[in-house]
Each structure stands twice: as C-alpha cells, then as structure tokens.
Coordinates of C-alpha atoms and ligand atoms in Angstrom, one line a residue:
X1 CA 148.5 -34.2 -72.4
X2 CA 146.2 -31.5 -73.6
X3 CA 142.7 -32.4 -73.6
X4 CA 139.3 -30.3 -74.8
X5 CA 137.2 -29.7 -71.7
X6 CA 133.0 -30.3 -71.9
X7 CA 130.6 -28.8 -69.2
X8 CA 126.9 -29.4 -69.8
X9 CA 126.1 -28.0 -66.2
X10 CA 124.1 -25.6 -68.1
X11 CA 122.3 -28.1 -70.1
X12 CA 121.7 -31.1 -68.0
X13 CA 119.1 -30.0 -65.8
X14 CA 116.6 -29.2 -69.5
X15 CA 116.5 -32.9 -69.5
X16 CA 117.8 -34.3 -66.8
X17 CA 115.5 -37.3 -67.0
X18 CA 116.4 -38.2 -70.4
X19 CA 120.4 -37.5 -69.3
X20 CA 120.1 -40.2 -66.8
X21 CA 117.9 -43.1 -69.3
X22 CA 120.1 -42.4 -71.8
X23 CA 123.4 -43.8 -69.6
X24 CA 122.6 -47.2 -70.6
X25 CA 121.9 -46.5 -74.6
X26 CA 125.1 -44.5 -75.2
X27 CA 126.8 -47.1 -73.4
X28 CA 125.4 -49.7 -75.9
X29 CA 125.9 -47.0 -79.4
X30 CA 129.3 -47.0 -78.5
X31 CA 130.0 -50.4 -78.1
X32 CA 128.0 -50.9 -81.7
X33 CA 130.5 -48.2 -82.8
X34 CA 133.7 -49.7 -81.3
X35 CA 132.6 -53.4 -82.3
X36 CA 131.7 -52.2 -85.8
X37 CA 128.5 -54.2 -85.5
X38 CA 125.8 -51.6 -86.6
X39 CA 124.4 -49.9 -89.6
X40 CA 126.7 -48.7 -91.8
X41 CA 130.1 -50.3 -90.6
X42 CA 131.3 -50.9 -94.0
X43 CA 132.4 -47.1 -93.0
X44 CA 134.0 -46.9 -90.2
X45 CA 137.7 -46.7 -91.3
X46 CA 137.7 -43.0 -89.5
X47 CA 137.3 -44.7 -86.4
X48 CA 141.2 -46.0 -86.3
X49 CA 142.2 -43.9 -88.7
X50 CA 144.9 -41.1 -86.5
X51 CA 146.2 -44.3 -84.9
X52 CA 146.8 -46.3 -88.0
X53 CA 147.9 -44.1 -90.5
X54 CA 151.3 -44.6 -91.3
X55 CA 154.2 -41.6 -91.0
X56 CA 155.3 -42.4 -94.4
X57 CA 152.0 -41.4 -95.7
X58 CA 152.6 -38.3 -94.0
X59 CA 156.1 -37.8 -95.3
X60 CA 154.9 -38.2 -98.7
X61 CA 152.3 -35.7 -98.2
X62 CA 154.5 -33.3 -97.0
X63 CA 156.9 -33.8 -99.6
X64 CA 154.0 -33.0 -102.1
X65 CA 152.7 -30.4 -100.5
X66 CA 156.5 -28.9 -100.5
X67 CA 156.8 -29.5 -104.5
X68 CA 153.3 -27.9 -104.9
X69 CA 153.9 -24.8 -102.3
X70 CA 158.0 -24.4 -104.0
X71 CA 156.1 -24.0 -108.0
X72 CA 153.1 -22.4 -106.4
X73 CA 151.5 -19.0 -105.8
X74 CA 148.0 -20.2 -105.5
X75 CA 147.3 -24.0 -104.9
X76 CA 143.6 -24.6 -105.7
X77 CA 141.6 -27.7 -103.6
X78 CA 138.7 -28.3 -105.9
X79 CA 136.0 -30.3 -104.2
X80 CA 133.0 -30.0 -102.5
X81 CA 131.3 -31.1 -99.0
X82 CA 133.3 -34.0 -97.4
X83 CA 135.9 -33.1 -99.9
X84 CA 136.6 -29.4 -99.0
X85 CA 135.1 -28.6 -95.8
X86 CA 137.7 -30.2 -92.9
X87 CA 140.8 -28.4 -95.0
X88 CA 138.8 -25.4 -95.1
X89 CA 138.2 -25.6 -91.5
X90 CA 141.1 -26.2 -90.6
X91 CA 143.0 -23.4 -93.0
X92 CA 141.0 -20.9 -91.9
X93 CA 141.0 -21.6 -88.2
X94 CA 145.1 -21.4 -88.3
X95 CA 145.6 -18.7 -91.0
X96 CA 145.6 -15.1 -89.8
X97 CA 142.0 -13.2 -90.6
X98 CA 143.2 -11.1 -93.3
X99 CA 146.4 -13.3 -94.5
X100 CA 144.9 -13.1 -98.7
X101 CA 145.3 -9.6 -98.6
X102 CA 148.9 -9.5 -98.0
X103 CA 149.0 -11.8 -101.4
X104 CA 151.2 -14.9 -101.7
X105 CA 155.5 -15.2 -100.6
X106 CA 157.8 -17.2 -101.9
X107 CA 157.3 -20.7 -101.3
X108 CA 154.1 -20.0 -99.8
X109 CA 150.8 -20.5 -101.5
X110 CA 147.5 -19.1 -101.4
X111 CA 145.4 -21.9 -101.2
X112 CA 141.9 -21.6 -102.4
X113 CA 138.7 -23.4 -102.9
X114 CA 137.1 -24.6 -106.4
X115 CA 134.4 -26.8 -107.3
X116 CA 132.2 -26.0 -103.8
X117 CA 129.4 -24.6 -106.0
X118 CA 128.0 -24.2 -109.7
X119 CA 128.3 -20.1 -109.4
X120 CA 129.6 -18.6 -113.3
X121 CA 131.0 -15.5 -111.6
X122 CA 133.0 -17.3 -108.9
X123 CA 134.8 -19.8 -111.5
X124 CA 135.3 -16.7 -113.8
X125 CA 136.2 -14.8 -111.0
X126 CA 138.8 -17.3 -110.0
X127 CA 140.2 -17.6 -113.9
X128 CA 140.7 -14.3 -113.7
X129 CA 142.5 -14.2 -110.7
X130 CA 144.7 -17.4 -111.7
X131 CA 145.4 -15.6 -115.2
X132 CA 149.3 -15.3 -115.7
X133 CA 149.8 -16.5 -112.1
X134 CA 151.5 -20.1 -111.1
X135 CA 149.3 -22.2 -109.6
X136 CA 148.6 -25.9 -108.8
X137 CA 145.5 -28.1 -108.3
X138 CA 144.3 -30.5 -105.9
X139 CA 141.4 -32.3 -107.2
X140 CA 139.6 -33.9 -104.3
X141 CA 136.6 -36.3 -105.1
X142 CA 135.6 -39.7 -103.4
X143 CA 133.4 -41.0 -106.2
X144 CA 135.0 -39.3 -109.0
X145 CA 132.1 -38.2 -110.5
X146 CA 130.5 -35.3 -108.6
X147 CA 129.5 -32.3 -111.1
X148 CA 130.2 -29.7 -109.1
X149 CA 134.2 -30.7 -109.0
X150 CA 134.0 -31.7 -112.1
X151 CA 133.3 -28.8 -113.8
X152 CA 135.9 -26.8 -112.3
X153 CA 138.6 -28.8 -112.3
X154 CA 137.6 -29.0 -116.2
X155 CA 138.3 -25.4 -116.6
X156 CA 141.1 -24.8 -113.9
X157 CA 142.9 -28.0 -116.0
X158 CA 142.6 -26.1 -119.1
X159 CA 144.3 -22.9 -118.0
X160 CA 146.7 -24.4 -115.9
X161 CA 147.9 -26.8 -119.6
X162 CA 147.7 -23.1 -121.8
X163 CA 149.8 -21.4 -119.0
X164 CA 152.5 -23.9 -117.9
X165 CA 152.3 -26.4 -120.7
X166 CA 150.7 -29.5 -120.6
X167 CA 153.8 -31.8 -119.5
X168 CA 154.5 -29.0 -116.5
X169 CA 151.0 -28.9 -115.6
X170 CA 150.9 -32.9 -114.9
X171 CA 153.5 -32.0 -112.1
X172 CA 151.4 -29.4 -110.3
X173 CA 148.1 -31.2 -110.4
X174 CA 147.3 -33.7 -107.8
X175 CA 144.3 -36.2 -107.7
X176 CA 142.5 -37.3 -104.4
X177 CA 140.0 -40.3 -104.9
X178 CA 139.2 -43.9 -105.1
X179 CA 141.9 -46.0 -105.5
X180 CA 140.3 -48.1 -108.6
X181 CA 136.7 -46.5 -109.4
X182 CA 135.3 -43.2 -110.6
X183 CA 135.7 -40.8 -113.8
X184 CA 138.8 -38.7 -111.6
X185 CA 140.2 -41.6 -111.3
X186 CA 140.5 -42.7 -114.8
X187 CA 141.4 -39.2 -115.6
X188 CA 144.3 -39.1 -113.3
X189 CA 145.9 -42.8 -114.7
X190 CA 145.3 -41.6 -117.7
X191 CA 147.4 -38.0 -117.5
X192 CA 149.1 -39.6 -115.2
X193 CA 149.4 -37.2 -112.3
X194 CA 150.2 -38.3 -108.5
X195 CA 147.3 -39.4 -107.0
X196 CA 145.9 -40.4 -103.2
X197 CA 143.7 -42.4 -102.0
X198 CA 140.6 -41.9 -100.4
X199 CA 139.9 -45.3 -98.2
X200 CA 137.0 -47.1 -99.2
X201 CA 135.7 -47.5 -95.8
X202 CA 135.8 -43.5 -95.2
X203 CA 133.1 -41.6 -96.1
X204 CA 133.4 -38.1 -97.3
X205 CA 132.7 -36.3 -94.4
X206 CA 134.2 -38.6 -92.0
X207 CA 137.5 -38.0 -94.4
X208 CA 139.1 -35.1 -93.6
X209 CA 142.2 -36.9 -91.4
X210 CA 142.6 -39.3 -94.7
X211 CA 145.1 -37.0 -97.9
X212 CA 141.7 -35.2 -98.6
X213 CA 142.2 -32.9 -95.9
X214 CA 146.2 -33.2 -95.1
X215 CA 147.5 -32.4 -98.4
X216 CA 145.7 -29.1 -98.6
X217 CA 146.4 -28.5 -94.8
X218 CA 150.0 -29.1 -95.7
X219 CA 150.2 -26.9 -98.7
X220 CA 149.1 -24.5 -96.6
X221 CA 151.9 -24.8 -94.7
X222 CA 150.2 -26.5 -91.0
X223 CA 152.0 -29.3 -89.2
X224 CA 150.0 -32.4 -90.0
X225 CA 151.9 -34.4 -87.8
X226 CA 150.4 -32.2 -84.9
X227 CA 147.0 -32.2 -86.0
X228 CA 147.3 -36.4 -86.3
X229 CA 148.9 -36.3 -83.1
X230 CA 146.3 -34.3 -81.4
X231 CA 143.5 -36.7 -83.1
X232 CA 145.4 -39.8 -82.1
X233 CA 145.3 -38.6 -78.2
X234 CA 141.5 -38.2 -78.8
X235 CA 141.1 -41.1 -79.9
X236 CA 142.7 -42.6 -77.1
X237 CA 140.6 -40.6 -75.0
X238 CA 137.3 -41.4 -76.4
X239 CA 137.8 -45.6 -76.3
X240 CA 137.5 -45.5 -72.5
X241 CA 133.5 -46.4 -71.6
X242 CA 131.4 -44.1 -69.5
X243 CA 132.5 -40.8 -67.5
X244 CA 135.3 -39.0 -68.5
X245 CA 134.7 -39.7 -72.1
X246 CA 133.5 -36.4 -74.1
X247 CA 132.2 -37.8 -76.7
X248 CA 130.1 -40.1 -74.7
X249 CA 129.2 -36.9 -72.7
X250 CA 128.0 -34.8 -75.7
X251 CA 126.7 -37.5 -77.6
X252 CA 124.3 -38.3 -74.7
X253 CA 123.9 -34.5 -73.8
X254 CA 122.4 -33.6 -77.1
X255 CA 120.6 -36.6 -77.5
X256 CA 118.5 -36.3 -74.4
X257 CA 118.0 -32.8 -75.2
X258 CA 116.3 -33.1 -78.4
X259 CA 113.9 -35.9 -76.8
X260 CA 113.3 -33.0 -74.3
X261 CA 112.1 -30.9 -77.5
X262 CA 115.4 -29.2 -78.1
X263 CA 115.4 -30.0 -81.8
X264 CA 118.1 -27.6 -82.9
X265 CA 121.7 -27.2 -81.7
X266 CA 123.5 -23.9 -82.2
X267 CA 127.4 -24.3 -82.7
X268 CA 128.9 -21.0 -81.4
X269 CA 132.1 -19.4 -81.3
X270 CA 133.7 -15.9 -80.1
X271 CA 136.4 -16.2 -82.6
X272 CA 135.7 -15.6 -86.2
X273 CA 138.5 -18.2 -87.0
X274 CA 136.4 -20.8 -86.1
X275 CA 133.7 -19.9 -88.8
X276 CA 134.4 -22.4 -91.0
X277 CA 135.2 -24.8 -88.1
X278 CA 131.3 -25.1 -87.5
X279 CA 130.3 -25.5 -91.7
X280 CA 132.0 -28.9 -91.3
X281 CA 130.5 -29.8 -88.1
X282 CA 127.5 -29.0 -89.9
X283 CA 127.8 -31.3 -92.7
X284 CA 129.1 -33.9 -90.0
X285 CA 125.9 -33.9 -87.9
X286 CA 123.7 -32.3 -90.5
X287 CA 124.2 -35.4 -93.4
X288 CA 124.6 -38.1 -90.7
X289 CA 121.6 -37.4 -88.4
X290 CA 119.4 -35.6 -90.6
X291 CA 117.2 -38.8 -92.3
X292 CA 114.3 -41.3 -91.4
X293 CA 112.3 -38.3 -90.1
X294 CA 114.5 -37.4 -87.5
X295 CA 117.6 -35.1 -87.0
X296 CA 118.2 -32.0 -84.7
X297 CA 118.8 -29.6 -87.2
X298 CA 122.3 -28.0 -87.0
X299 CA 122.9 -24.7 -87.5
X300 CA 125.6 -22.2 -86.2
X301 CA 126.6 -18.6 -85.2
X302 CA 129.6 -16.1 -84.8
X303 CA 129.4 -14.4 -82.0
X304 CA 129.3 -11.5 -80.7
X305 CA 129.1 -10.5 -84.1
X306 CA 125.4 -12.2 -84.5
X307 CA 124.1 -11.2 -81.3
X308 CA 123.1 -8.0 -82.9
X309 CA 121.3 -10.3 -85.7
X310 CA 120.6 -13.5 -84.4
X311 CA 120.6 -12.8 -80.4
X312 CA 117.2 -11.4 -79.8
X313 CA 115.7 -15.0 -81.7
X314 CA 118.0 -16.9 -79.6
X315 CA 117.1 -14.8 -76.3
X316 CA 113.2 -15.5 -76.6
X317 CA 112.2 -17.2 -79.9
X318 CA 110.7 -20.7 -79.9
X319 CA 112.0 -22.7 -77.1
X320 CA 113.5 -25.0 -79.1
X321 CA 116.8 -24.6 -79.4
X322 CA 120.5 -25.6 -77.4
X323 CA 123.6 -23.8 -77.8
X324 CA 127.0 -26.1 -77.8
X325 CA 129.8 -23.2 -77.4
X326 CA 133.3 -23.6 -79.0
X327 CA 135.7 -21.8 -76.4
X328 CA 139.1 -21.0 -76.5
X329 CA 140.7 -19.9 -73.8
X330 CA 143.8 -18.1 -75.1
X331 CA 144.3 -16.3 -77.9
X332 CA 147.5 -16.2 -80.0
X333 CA 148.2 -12.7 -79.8
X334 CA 147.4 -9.8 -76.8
X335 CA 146.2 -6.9 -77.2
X336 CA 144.9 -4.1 -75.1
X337 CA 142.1 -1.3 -75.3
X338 CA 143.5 2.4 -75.0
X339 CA 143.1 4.8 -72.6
X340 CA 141.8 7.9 -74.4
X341 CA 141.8 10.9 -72.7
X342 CA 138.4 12.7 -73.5
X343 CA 136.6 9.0 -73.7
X344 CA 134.1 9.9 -75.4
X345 CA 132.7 6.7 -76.6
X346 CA 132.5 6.5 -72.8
X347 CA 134.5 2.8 -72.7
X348 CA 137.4 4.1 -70.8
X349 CA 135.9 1.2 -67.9
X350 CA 137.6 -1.3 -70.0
X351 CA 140.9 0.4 -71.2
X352 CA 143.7 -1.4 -70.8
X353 CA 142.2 -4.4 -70.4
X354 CA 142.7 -6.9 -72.7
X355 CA 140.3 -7.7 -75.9
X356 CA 140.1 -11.4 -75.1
X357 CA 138.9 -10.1 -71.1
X358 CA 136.0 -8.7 -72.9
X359 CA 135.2 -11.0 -75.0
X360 CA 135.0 -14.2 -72.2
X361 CA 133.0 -11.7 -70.5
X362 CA 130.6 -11.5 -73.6
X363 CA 130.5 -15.4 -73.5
X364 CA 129.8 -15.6 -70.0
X365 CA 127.1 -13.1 -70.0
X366 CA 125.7 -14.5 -72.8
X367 CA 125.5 -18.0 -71.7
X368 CA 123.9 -16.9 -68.7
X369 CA 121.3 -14.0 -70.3
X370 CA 120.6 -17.4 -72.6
X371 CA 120.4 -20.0 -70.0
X372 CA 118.3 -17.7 -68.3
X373 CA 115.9 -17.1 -71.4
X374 CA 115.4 -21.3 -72.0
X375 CA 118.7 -22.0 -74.1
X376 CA 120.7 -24.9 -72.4
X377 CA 124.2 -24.8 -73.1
X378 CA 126.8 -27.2 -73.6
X379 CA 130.3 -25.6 -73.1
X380 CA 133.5 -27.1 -74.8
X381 CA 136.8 -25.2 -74.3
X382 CA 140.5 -25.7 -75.8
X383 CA 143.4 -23.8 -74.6
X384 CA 144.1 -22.5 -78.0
X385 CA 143.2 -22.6 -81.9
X386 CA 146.4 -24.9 -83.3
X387 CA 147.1 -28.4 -84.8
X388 CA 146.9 -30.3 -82.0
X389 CA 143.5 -29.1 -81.0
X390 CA 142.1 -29.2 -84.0
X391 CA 142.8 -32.9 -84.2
X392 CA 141.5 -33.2 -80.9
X393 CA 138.5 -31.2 -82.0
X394 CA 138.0 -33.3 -85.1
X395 CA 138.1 -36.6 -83.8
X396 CA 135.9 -35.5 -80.8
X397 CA 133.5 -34.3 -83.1
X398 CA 133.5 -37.7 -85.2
X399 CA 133.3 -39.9 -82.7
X400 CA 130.5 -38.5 -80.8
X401 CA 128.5 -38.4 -83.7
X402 CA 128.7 -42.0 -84.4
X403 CA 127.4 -42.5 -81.1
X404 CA 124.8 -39.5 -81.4
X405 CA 123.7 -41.4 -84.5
X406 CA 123.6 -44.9 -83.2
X407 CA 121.2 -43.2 -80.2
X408 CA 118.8 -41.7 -82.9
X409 CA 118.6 -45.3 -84.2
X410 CA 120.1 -44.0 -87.8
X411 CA 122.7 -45.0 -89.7
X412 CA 125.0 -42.1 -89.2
X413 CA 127.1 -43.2 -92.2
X414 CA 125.3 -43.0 -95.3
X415 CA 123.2 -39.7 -97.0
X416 CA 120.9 -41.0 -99.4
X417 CA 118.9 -38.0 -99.5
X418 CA 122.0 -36.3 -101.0
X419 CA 120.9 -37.8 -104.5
X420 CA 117.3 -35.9 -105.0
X421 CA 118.4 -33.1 -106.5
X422 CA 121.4 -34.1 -108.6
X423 CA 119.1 -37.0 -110.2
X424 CA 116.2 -33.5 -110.9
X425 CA 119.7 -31.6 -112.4
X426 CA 120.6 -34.6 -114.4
X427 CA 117.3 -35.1 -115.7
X428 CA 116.6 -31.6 -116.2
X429 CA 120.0 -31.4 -117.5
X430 CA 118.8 -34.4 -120.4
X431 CA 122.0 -36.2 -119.0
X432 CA 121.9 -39.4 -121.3
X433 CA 120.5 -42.6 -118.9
X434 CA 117.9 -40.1 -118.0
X435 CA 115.7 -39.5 -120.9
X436 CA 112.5 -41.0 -118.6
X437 CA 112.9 -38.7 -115.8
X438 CA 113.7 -35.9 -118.3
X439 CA 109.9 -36.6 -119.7
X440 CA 109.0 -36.7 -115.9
X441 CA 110.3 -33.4 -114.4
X442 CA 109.8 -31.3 -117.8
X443 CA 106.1 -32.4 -117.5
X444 CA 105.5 -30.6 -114.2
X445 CA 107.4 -27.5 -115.6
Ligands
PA5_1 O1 129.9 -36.6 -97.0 C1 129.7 -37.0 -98.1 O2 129.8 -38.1 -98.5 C2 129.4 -35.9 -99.2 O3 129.2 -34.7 -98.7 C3 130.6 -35.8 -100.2 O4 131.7 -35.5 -99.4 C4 130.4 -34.8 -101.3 O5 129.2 -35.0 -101.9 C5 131.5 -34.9 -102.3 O6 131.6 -36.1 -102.8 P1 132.8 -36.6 -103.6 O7 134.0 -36.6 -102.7 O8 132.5 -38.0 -104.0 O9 133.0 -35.7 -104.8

C-alpha cells in the first residue's frame, strides 16, 4: 500500500516543548473527532465518507460524466469555494501544464470554471469563448443560493437553451446541491435536469470526495475509483491512535508551532501542478481555523518559481512563519539538460542530468538555507502526482484539520464570518428583506 510520508525533523525542535504537551490533547481532538462528540458534528459526514460511498454512486457518475464528455467540447463546473476548489485541484494537478492550448478532442472536454467570481470580463470572456461551441454545465452549489453561481449559471443557461435548444440543453446540464432545500434546487425539479446530492452533513469544503468534486473530476476524464480508493486507504490509516498516524503528526506539528509564535504556515511545492492543490488547502484550514480570534493564517507558494519573489521574505522576514512542503518524488515524464558545446550560460555542470535532479536539489537547499534562517519545515512527500494520491492527499489533509481544529478549541466545521460581506452586497445591492441595512450601510457612504 502506498502511503504519503511526513518528516517534521526540521520543525520539531522550534517547539519541541509544545510537541511533547500537545501528545495528550491531539490524542483527545481526535477521539472528539472519531466519536463525533464535539462542536460542529452535525458535519462530519466527510469523515466516513471514501469508505461508505457506494460504487453505484460512482458508476452513475461516470456514466454522466461519459454522456456529458460524448456531447461536450467544453463542460463548465460553475461554483465557487467548497464547490469548485477540490475539482479544480485535482484537474489541474493531473492535466498536462499546457493541455487548453491544444483545444478539446473528440470525446474529451475542456472543463472550465464559472461562477468562482463576480468579474464582467471573465463571464463575457467565457460567452465568447462558448459561442457556437457544444458545451455542458455542472452547476455545483450546497445552499442553492450563493450569488456568485448564480449569476453565471443564469447566463451560461441562457446560451446553452439559444444554442442547443432548450429540450437538448436539459440533457447537458447537471445540478449538484441539496437534496430538498435551496433556489438550485427548485430550479433543477423544476427543468428537470439530473441532479446530485450534496450530503447534508458535508460541508462545502469538506465536499470535494461527495458528486461536487467527482463528477467534474470524471468529466475530465480521471479515475475516481482511484482517487476514492487512495482516500479510503487514508482513511484507514488515519483511524489508528498515536504514532504512525499523519494526520495526528501534522495536526499536532502545526499546532505546537503556532503556540511557539509560528502563526503562518506556508504550503509549498516544486511542481506547478500542485498550484491549485494548495488554494483548496487554503480554504480547508483558512475557513475552518480562521475564527474566535485565532487561526495560523494559511498562505502558499510555487517554488522555485517564487524564490525569486517571495524567497528573500521567507529567508529573513518576521520570524513568524513554517513552511509544510508538498514533495513528490517522481515525476511522470524524464527529461535531461543538454550538453552544449560553447556553454555559455556556463550550466554545462548539470547537463545531462535530469530536471527533476535539480529541482530536489533546489528543495533540499532550500529547506536547509530556510531551516537555517528560522523557517521550521514540515516535509510531506508522495511518490507521484495521480488519483490515488490525491485521495490520499485529500483525506490526509481533512482529517488532520479536524483535529488541528479541535486543538485550537474551534469548531473547525462552520464559517460564519463568510456572511459579512454578502449581507453589505445585499444591502448595498437593496436586495428586498434588507431595506434596514440598506439605510444602514448607504448612511456611512
Ligand atoms: O466551505 C464552504 O462552506 C463555502 O466555502 C462554500 O463552499 C461556498 O461558499 C459555496 O457555497 P455553496 O456551495 O452553498 O454555493
């Protein structure tokens, strides 16, 4: 069984005393987790979730996913945070770099992302794009009723009806959300179109192993099988107590590090596919720590393409910071530097080496230049970027933030801060219900 390594070697010894006090409080957050018995356990349907979903629900996402990739040269996901990131992740992580400009194949879709902002030129950008082409939706929203979504899917709808005819178009949208509640919801009844549901008991950013994130994997053309698979193992993995439980390790790593003063954690990576690995994590540990006060502050970098922006902060800025590095030990493809005769970019040192020996040498010297300079580091490795460890890497990632919530003494499962600025947009927007705070905010205009 394949398994995601973590090495906090490099970290442990910032806080060692808070690494060893903290043994007996993980221990406890995880059995609050695993019991269901603490803030927030209305939403933990994620923590069961690889090992209980059903294959046919997989079948029948895969056979929507064929319909949609078979009538499809661009399939658009519209949705925003929980609802986009994971299947963005994930896309991007397996799709090669520059895949979109080799333009769609038979039988295999573009997918794209809609609703993920309020931006006039990207939506018109998009239309244009979509104009005279074949393309399907995926509308992707727990509540049903979040604006951003909404509008898009509003305007993607109405092209999609004027190109392919309303009756066709019912066939090539698909609705992701509630299984009773929410405006999508009675849209999708209503028109009729094949719908999935989003469990009640899994919160948006907990939901991307639920049909919010495996129908656009799948229409992308991934193996969800393998990325459950992988998640299931992980899940496996992280039920046994103490040592030799990653997410126990991290969980507790991070946590003693930010009562050592370490209040920010840098996700980093040396491969530009896992870009949009870290803006989930982000929102993960970002919207589930980040409340009451409290919260290290998630942020991330590419590397080594930010070490020439980023690197000299990191190096010997404020003290403050911890770096958790996302490794992967063997790339898909091998390539080698030339030999050139004259070398005069003077890097004939390194020819014929390979670009990946290089880069690990990069990450090694960087770990150590930033050890050196104050930066603990946490170190998690996977043998390569594919299904299964992605599903590792997700449920890994889940899993030790419930803890690493618990441990802050939050509830890791709710974001009510979320609401402040769509109830100022809604007011300021007149939205009808909220004529007072309308008066409110135009007053201090
Ligand atoms: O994690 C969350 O709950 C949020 O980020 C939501 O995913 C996001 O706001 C989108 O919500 P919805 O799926 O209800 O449209």
């Amino acid at each position: 069984m394949r398994s995601i390594e973590i090495n906090i070697q490099d970290a442990v010894y910032f806080a060692d005393n808070q690494y060893v006090s903290l043994e007996a409080p993980t221990t406890a957050a995880m059995n609050t987790l695993e019991q269901g018995t603490g803030a927030g356990a209305d939403f933990l349907g994620w923590v069961k979730l690889p090992s209980e979903t059903p294959q046919s629900l997989l079948d029948s996402i895969r056979k929507t996913a064929a319909r949609l990739r078979q009538n499809c040269e661009y399939v658009v996901c519209v949705g925003i945070g929980g609802s986009y990131l994971g299947a963005k992740a994930v896309n991007y992580a397996l799709s090669g770099l520059f895949d979109d400009f080799y333009g769609p194949k038979p039988n295999e879709p573009k997918v794209l992302y809609a609703g993920q902002n309020i931006s006039e030129e990207y939506t018109a950008e998009l239309e244009h794009l979509l104009t005279g082409k074949t393309f399907g939706i995926i509308v992707i929203s727990k509540s049903g009723t979040t604006t951003e979504p909404a509008i898009a899917f509003r305007i993607l709808k109405e092209l999609l009806e004027k190109q392919a005819g309303k009756e066709k178009a019912k066939d090539l949208i698909v609705a992701v959300t509630d299984a009773k509640k929410g405006a999508l919801r009675t849209l999708a009844d209503k028109e009729g179109y094949e719908t999935y549901v989003i469990p009640d008991n899994v919160g948006g950013r907990f939901s991307v192993l639920t049909p919010v994130g495996l129908l656009p994997i799948a229409c992308a053309g991934f193996d969800i099988d393998k990325l459950i698979a992988g998640a299931r193992e992980m899940e496996e993995t992280t039920r046994r107590q103490g040592p030799g439980n990653p997410a126990e390790t991290y969980a507790r790593m991070r946590n003693a590090l930010y009562q050592a003063g370490k209040k920010i954690e840098i996700l980093v990576n040396f491969n530009p596919k896992l870009h949009y690995f870290a803006e989930w994590w982000k929102q993960l540990y970002g919207e589930s720590e980040g409340k009451d006060g409290k919260g290290i502050f998630p942020t991330s970098v590419d590397f080594t393409t930010d070490l020439h922006s980023m690197g000299q902060w990191i190096q010997e800025g404020e003290r403050t910071i911890f770096e958790t590095v996302l490794s992967v030990k063997e790339p898909a493809i091998t390539r080698r530097i030339p030999e050139d005769a004259e070398n005069l970019d003077g890097i004939n040192y390194i020819s014929g080496k390979r670009i990946d020996e290089v880069n690990k040498m990069a990450e090694l010297g960087t770990k150590m230049a930033h050890v050196d300079g104050g930066v603990p580091n946490i170190h998690i490795t996977i043998d390569k970027l594919d299904e299964h460890a992605l599903g590792q890497l997700i449920y890994f990632f889940e899993k030790a933030c419930g803890i690493s919530g618990y441990l802050l003494g939050v509830n890791p499962f709710n974001q009510p801060g979320v609401e402040a600025y769509k109830k100022n947009m809604f007011a300021l927007l007149e939205k009808p219900g909220y004529e007072e705070a309308t008066a409110k905010i135009k007053s201090r205009l």
